Protein backbone atom coordinates (compact mmCIF):
# COMPACT_ATOMS: atom_id res chain seq x y z
CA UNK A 1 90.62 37.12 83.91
CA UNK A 2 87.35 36.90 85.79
CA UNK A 3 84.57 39.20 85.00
CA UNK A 4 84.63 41.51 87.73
CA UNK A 5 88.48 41.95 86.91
CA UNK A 6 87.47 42.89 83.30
CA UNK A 7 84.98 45.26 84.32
CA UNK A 8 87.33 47.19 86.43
CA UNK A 9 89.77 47.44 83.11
CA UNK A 10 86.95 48.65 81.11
CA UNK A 11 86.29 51.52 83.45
CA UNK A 12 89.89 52.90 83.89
CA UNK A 13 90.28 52.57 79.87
CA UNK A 14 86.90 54.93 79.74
CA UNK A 15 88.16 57.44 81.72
CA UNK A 16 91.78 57.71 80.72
CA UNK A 17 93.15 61.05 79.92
CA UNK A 18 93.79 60.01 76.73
CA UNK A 19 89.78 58.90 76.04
CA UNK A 20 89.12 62.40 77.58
CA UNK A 21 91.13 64.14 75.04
CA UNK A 22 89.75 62.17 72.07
CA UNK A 23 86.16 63.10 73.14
CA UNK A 24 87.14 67.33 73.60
CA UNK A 25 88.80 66.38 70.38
CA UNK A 26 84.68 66.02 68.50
CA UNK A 27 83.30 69.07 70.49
CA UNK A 28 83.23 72.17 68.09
CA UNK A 29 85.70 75.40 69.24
CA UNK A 30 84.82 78.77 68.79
CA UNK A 31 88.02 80.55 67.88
CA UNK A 32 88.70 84.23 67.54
CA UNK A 33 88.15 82.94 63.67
CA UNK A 34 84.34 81.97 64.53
CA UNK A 35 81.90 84.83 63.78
CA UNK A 36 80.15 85.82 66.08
CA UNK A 37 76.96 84.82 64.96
CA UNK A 38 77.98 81.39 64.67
CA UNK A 39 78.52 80.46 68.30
CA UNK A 40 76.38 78.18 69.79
CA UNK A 41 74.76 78.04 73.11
CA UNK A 42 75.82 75.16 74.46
CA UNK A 43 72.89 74.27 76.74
CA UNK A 44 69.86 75.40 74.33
CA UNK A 45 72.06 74.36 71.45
CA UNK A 46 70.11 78.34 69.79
CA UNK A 47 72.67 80.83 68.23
CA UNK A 48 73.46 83.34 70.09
CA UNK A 49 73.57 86.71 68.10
CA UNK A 50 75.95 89.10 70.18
CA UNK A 51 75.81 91.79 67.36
CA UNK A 52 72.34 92.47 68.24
CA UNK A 53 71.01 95.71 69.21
CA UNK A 54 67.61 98.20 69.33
CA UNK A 55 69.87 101.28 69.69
CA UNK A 56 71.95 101.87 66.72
CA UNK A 57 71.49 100.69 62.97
CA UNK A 58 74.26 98.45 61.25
CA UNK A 59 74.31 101.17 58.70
CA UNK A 60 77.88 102.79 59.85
CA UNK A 61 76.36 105.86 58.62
CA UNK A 62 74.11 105.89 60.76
CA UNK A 63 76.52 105.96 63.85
CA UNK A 64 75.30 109.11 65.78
CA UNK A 65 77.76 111.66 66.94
CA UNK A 66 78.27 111.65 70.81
CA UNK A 67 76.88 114.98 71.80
CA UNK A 68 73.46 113.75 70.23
CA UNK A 69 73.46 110.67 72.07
CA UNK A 70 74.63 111.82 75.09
CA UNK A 71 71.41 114.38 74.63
CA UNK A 72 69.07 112.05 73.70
CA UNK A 73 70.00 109.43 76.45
CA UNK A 74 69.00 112.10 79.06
CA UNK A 75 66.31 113.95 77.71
CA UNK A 76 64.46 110.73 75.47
CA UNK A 77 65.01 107.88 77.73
CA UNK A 78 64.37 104.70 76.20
CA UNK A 79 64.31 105.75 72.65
CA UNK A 80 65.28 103.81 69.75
CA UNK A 81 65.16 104.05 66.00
CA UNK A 82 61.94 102.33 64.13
CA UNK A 83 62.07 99.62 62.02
CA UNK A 84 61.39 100.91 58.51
CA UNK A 85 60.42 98.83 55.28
CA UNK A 86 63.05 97.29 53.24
CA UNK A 87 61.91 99.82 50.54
CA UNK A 88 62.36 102.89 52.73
CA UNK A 89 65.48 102.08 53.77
CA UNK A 90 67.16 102.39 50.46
CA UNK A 91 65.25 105.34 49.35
CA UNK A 92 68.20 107.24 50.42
CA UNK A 93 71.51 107.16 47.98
CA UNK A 94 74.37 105.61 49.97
CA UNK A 95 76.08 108.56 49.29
CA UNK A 96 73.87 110.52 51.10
CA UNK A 97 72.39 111.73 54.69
CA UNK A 98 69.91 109.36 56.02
CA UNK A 99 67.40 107.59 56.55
CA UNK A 100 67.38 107.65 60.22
CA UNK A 101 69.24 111.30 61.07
CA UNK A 102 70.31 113.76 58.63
CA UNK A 103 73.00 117.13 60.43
CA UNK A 104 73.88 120.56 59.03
CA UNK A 105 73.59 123.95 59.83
CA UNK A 106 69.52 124.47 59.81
CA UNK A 107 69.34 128.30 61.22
CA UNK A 108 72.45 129.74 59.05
CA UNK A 109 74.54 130.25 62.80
CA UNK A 110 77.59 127.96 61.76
CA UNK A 111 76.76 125.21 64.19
CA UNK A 112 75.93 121.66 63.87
CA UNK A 113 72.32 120.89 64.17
CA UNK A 114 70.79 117.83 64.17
CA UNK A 115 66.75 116.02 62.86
CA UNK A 116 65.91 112.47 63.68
CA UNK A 117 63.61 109.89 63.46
CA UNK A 118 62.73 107.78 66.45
CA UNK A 119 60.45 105.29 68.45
CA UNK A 120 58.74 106.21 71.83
CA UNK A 121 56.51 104.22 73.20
CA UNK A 122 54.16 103.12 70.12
CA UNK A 123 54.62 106.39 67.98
CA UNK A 124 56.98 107.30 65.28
CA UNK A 125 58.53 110.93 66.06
CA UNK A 126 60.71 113.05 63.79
CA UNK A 127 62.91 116.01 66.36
CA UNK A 128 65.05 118.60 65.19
CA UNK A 129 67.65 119.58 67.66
CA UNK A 130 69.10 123.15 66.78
CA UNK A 131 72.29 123.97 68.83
CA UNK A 132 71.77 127.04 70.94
CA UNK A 133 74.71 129.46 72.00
CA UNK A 134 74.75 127.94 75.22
CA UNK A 135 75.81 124.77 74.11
CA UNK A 136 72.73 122.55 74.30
CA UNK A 137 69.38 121.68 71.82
CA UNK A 138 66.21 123.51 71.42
CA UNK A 139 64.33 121.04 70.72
CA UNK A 140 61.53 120.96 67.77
CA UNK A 141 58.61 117.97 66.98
CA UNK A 142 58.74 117.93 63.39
CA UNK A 143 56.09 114.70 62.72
CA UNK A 144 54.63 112.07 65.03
CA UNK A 145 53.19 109.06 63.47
CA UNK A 146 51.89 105.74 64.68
CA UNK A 147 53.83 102.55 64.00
CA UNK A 148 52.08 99.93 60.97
CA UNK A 149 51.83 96.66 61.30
CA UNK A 150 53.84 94.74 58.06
CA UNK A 151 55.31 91.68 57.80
CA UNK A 152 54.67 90.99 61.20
CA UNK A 153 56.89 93.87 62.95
CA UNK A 154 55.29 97.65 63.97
CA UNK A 155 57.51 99.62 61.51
CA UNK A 156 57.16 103.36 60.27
CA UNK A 157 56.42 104.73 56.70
CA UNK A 158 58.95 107.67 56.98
CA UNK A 159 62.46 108.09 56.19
CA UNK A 160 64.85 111.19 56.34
CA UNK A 161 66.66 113.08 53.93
CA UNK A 162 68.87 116.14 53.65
CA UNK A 163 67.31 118.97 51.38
CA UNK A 164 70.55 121.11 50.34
CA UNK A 165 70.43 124.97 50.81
CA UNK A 166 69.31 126.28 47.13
CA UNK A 167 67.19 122.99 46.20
CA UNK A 168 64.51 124.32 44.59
CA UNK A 169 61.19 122.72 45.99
CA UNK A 170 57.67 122.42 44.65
CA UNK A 171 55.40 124.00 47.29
CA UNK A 172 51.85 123.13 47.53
CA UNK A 173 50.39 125.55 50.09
CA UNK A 174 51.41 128.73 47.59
CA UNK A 175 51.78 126.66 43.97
CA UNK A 176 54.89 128.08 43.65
CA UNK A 177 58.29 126.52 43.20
CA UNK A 178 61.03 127.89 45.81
CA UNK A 179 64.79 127.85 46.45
CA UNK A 180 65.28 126.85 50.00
CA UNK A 181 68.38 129.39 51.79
CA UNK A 182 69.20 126.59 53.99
CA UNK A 183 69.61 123.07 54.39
CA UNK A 184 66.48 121.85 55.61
CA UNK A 185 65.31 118.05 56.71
CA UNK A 186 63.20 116.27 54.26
CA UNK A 187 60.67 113.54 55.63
CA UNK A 188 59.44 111.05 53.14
CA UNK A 189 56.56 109.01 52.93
CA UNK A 190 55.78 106.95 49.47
CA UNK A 191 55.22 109.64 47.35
CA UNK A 192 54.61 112.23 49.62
CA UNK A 193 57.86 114.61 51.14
CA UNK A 194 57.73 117.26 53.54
CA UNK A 195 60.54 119.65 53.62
CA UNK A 196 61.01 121.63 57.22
CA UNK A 197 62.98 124.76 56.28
CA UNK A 198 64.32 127.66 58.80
CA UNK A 199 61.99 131.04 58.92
CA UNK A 200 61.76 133.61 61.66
CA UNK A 201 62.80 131.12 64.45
CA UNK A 202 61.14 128.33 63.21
CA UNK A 203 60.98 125.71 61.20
CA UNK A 204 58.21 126.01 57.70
CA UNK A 205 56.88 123.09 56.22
CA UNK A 206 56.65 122.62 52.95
CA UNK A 207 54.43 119.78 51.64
CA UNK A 208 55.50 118.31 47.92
CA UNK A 209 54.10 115.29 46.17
CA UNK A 210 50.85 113.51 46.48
């Protein structure tokens, strides 16, 4: 056989279905089996992480209920929760409300209310959102903070936590301990908490720690 002859063989032999299915054969295959995660961008050869988001915390507790979001996405915008310290976030109990948004009836009227802690713009804001006859939120700015740089991410000191009606609370405004007559919304900061409680229309602060 000459050499131009064998050259010709060579080719066909390279690009034989059966030498294409031998070379799909060594490409990786994302299966339903693959997390996520794992898949690779073919082209960049990166991972691409489609569980990512800004919005909503892993944390299935911390999935919000649809009339908040729903009021939130038109009255808030582009909000989104912060980014606290690993330290923060498990200052909470598993067991318990928080840290991002605690609920319960704040103003004694039987309806679901609502306090959370969220990013606009480069602040740190804690709302409570008390459910009005009429269906909707009045809306109430319980703290505003700026964001800290640590660790190399803008994240805030605070986390939430529900104070239970009858907690008895160490208030440092009158020296006095008190029993609180409703669940109330608890913002923590190291050792420093400040309790918002329901009075007269309005929410009272009471200041506890350091």
């Amino acid at each position: 056989m000459n050499r131009a002859a064998l050259f010709a063989s060579l080719l066909l032999l390279s690009c034989s279905p059966e030498k294409a299915r031998e070379t799909l054969a060594e490409e990786p295959v994302a299966t339903a089996d693959t997390p996520l995660e794992e898949v690779a961008d073919s082209v960049t050869d990166a991972s691409l992480d489609g569980t990512a988001t800004t919005t909503v915390p892993l944390d299935v507790r911390q999935q919000l209920p649809a009339e908040l979001e729903v009021h939130l996405d038109r009255t808030h915008g582009l909000w989104q929760f912060p980014t606290l310290t690993p330290t923060d976030s498990q200052r909470v109990p598993q067991e318990e409300q928080g840290p991002y948004y605690v609920q319960a009836d704040f103003n004694g009227d039987k309806k679901q209310d609502y306090a959370i802690q969220l990013v606009e713009r480069d602040s740190a804001f804690v709302y409570a959102f008390v459910k009005r006859s009429e269906g909707d939120f009045q809306e109430f700015l319980l703290e505003r903070d700026k964001l800290y740089d640590m660790d190399g991410k803008k994240r805030s000191i605070h986390y939430l936590r529900l104070a239970k009606k009858n907690d008895r609370l160490y208030d440092h405004a009158t020296r006095q301990q008190t029993n609180i007559a409703q669940d109330g919304i608890s913002v923590g900061a190291e050792n420093y908490i400040a309790t918002y409680v329901w009075e007269k229309g309005k929410f009272r602060k009471i200041e506890s720690g350091d």
